[in-house]
Amino acid sequence: MSYTLVLANEPGSGRRNVLFVEAHASALEQLRQGLEHRQSTWQMQFVVGAEGALKACASHRYDAVVSVLRMPGMSGIELLKQVKQLYPGVLRVAMAEPADDDKLTALPVVHQFLETPCSARDLESTVDRALSVRDCLGRGEMRGVVGHLDSMPS
């Protein structure tokens, strides 16, 4: 199941393409509602599960992928590992519960972590800040180098 909040990204509009991945449709819907006000600055797609996220990444260019770590089937760690390999310029943000032991395993493939539950404001500022750092480093070759980094300053 996927939800697309904004269907088209106009060239030069300055909007960021952000993919959100959750394990459950109800959590995804809450996230979508909490971020609805970002339509003017973010083009957002919301998908359930890692497999759906990989399909979305294959058909659309994203600036950031925000995923929970724990999901049935392919884990968020495996998803973000594949995103790092296939799309190194994409910012990778993981969301996990404070006691989630998978956070340490995810360190090599995640630029930023957020503990759940987190507010929409915290999520927005984390993604905006990390994308700003990435943008300061320029485009092209340097962005690919940054994409291969295991973490980004915030």
CSV table of C-alpha atoms in Angstrom, one decimal:
chain,number,residue,atom,x,y,z
A,1,MET,CA,0.0,0.0,0.0
A,2,SER,CA,1.3,3.5,-0.8
A,3,TYR,CA,0.1,7.0,-0.5
A,4,THR,CA,1.4,9.8,-2.7
A,5,LEU,CA,0.7,13.2,-1.2
A,6,VAL,CA,2.0,15.3,-4.1
A,7,LEU,CA,2.0,13.8,-7.6
A,8,ALA,CA,4.4,16.0,-9.6
A,9,ASN,CA,7.6,17.7,-8.8
A,10,GLU,CA,8.0,20.8,-11.0
A,11,PRO,CA,11.5,21.4,-12.2
A,12,GLY,CA,13.1,24.3,-10.3
A,13,SER,CA,10.3,24.3,-7.7
A,14,GLY,CA,12.9,23.6,-4.9
A,15,ARG,CA,10.7,20.9,-3.4
A,16,ARG,CA,12.5,17.9,-1.9
A,17,ASN,CA,11.5,14.4,-2.8
A,18,VAL,CA,11.2,12.4,0.4
A,19,LEU,CA,10.1,8.7,0.7
A,20,PHE,CA,8.7,7.6,4.0
A,21,VAL,CA,8.6,3.8,4.8
A,22,GLU,CA,6.7,2.3,7.6
A,23,ALA,CA,5.7,-1.2,8.7
A,24,HIS,CA,2.0,-0.5,9.2
A,25,ALA,CA,-0.5,1.5,7.1
A,26,SER,CA,-2.0,3.1,10.2
A,27,ALA,CA,1.4,4.5,11.3
A,28,LEU,CA,2.1,5.7,7.8
A,29,GLU,CA,-1.3,7.5,7.7
A,30,GLN,CA,-0.5,9.3,10.9
A,31,LEU,CA,2.9,10.4,9.5
A,32,ARG,CA,1.2,11.6,6.3
A,33,GLN,CA,-1.3,13.7,8.3
A,34,GLY,CA,1.4,15.1,10.5
A,35,LEU,CA,3.5,16.2,7.5
A,36,GLU,CA,0.6,17.4,5.2
A,37,HIS,CA,1.6,21.0,5.7
A,38,ARG,CA,4.9,20.4,4.0
A,39,GLN,CA,3.3,20.0,0.6
A,40,SER,CA,4.8,23.2,-0.6
A,41,THR,CA,8.4,22.2,0.2
A,42,TRP,CA,8.4,18.4,0.1
A,43,GLN,CA,7.1,16.0,-2.5
A,44,MET,CA,6.3,13.0,-0.3
A,45,GLN,CA,5.5,9.4,-1.0
A,46,PHE,CA,4.5,7.0,1.7
A,47,VAL,CA,4.9,3.3,1.3
A,48,VAL,CA,4.4,0.2,3.5
A,49,GLY,CA,7.3,-2.1,3.6
A,50,ALA,CA,10.8,-2.3,2.2
A,51,GLU,CA,9.9,-4.0,-1.0
A,52,GLY,CA,7.5,-1.2,-1.9
A,53,ALA,CA,10.2,1.3,-1.1
A,54,LEU,CA,12.8,-0.3,-3.4
A,55,LYS,CA,10.2,-0.3,-6.2
A,56,ALA,CA,9.5,3.4,-5.6
A,57,CYS,CA,13.3,4.2,-5.6
A,58,ALA,CA,13.7,2.4,-8.9
A,59,SER,CA,11.0,4.6,-10.6
A,60,HIS,CA,11.6,8.0,-8.9
A,61,ARG,CA,14.6,10.0,-7.7
A,62,TYR,CA,14.5,10.8,-4.0
A,63,ASP,CA,16.5,13.3,-1.9
A,64,ALA,CA,15.8,11.3,1.3
A,65,VAL,CA,14.5,8.0,2.4
A,66,VAL,CA,13.1,7.9,6.0
A,67,SER,CA,12.4,4.4,7.3
A,68,VAL,CA,11.6,2.5,10.4
A,69,LEU,CA,14.1,-0.3,11.2
A,70,ARG,CA,11.7,-3.0,12.3
A,71,MET,CA,9.5,-4.3,9.5
A,72,PRO,CA,8.2,-7.7,8.6
A,73,GLY,CA,10.0,-9.3,5.6
A,74,MET,CA,13.0,-7.1,4.6
A,75,SER,CA,14.2,-5.0,7.5
A,76,GLY,CA,14.7,-1.3,7.4
A,77,ILE,CA,18.4,-1.9,7.8
A,78,GLU,CA,18.5,-4.1,4.7
A,79,LEU,CA,16.4,-1.5,2.8
A,80,LEU,CA,18.8,1.4,3.7
A,81,LYS,CA,21.8,-0.8,2.9
A,82,GLN,CA,20.4,-1.3,-0.6
A,83,VAL,CA,19.5,2.4,-0.9
A,84,LYS,CA,23.1,3.2,0.0
A,85,GLN,CA,24.5,0.8,-2.6
A,86,LEU,CA,22.1,1.7,-5.4
A,87,TYR,CA,21.5,5.4,-4.8
A,88,PRO,CA,24.5,6.7,-2.8
A,89,GLY,CA,23.4,10.4,-3.0
A,90,VAL,CA,20.2,9.8,-1.1
A,91,LEU,CA,20.0,10.8,2.5
A,92,ARG,CA,19.1,7.9,4.7
A,93,VAL,CA,17.2,8.5,8.0
A,94,ALA,CA,16.2,5.7,10.3
A,95,MET,CA,13.5,5.7,13.0
A,96,ALA,CA,13.7,3.3,15.8
A,97,GLU,CA,12.4,2.8,19.4
A,98,PRO,CA,14.9,3.8,22.1
A,99,ALA,CA,15.5,0.2,23.2
A,100,ASP,CA,15.9,-1.2,19.7
A,101,ASP,CA,19.1,-3.1,19.5
A,102,ASP,CA,19.1,-2.8,15.7
A,103,LYS,CA,20.3,0.8,15.9
A,104,LEU,CA,23.9,-0.3,16.3
A,105,THR,CA,23.7,-2.6,13.3
A,106,ALA,CA,22.3,0.2,11.2
A,107,LEU,CA,25.1,2.7,11.9
A,108,PRO,CA,27.0,2.0,8.7
A,109,VAL,CA,24.1,2.7,6.4
A,110,VAL,CA,22.3,5.5,8.2
A,111,HIS,CA,23.1,9.2,8.1
A,112,GLN,CA,20.7,10.2,10.9
A,113,PHE,CA,18.6,8.5,13.6
A,114,LEU,CA,15.4,9.5,15.1
A,115,GLU,CA,13.9,7.8,18.1
A,116,THR,CA,10.2,6.9,17.9
A,117,PRO,CA,7.8,8.2,18.7
A,118,CYS,CA,9.1,11.5,17.4
A,119,SER,CA,7.2,14.7,16.6
A,120,ALA,CA,6.7,15.8,13.0
A,121,ARG,CA,8.7,18.9,13.9
A,122,ASP,CA,11.7,16.8,14.9
A,123,LEU,CA,11.4,14.7,11.8
A,124,GLU,CA,11.2,17.8,9.6
A,125,SER,CA,14.1,19.6,11.1
A,126,THR,CA,16.3,16.5,11.0
A,127,VAL,CA,15.6,15.9,7.3
A,128,ASP,CA,15.9,19.6,6.4
A,129,ARG,CA,19.2,20.0,8.3
A,130,ALA,CA,20.8,16.9,6.9
A,131,LEU,CA,19.7,17.8,3.3
A,132,SER,CA,21.2,21.3,3.8
A,133,VAL,CA,24.5,19.9,4.9
A,134,ARG,CA,24.5,17.6,1.8
A,135,ASP,CA,23.6,20.5,-0.4
A,136,CYS,CA,26.4,22.6,1.0
A,137,LEU,CA,28.8,20.0,-0.3
A,138,GLY,CA,27.7,20.5,-3.8
A,139,ARG,CA,26.4,18.3,-6.5
A,140,GLY,CA,27.8,15.4,-8.6
A,141,GLU,CA,30.9,13.6,-7.5
A,142,MET,CA,31.1,15.2,-4.1
A,143,ARG,CA,27.4,14.2,-3.4
A,144,GLY,CA,28.3,10.6,-4.3
A,145,VAL,CA,31.2,10.7,-1.8
A,146,VAL,CA,28.9,12.1,0.9
A,147,GLY,CA,26.3,9.4,0.0
A,148,HIS,CA,28.9,6.7,0.9
A,149,LEU,CA,29.6,8.3,4.3
A,150,ASP,CA,28.2,6.3,7.3
A,151,SER,CA,26.9,9.4,9.1
A,152,MET,CA,26.4,13.1,8.6
A,153,PRO,CA,26.8,15.9,11.0
A,154,SER,CA,23.6,17.6,12.1
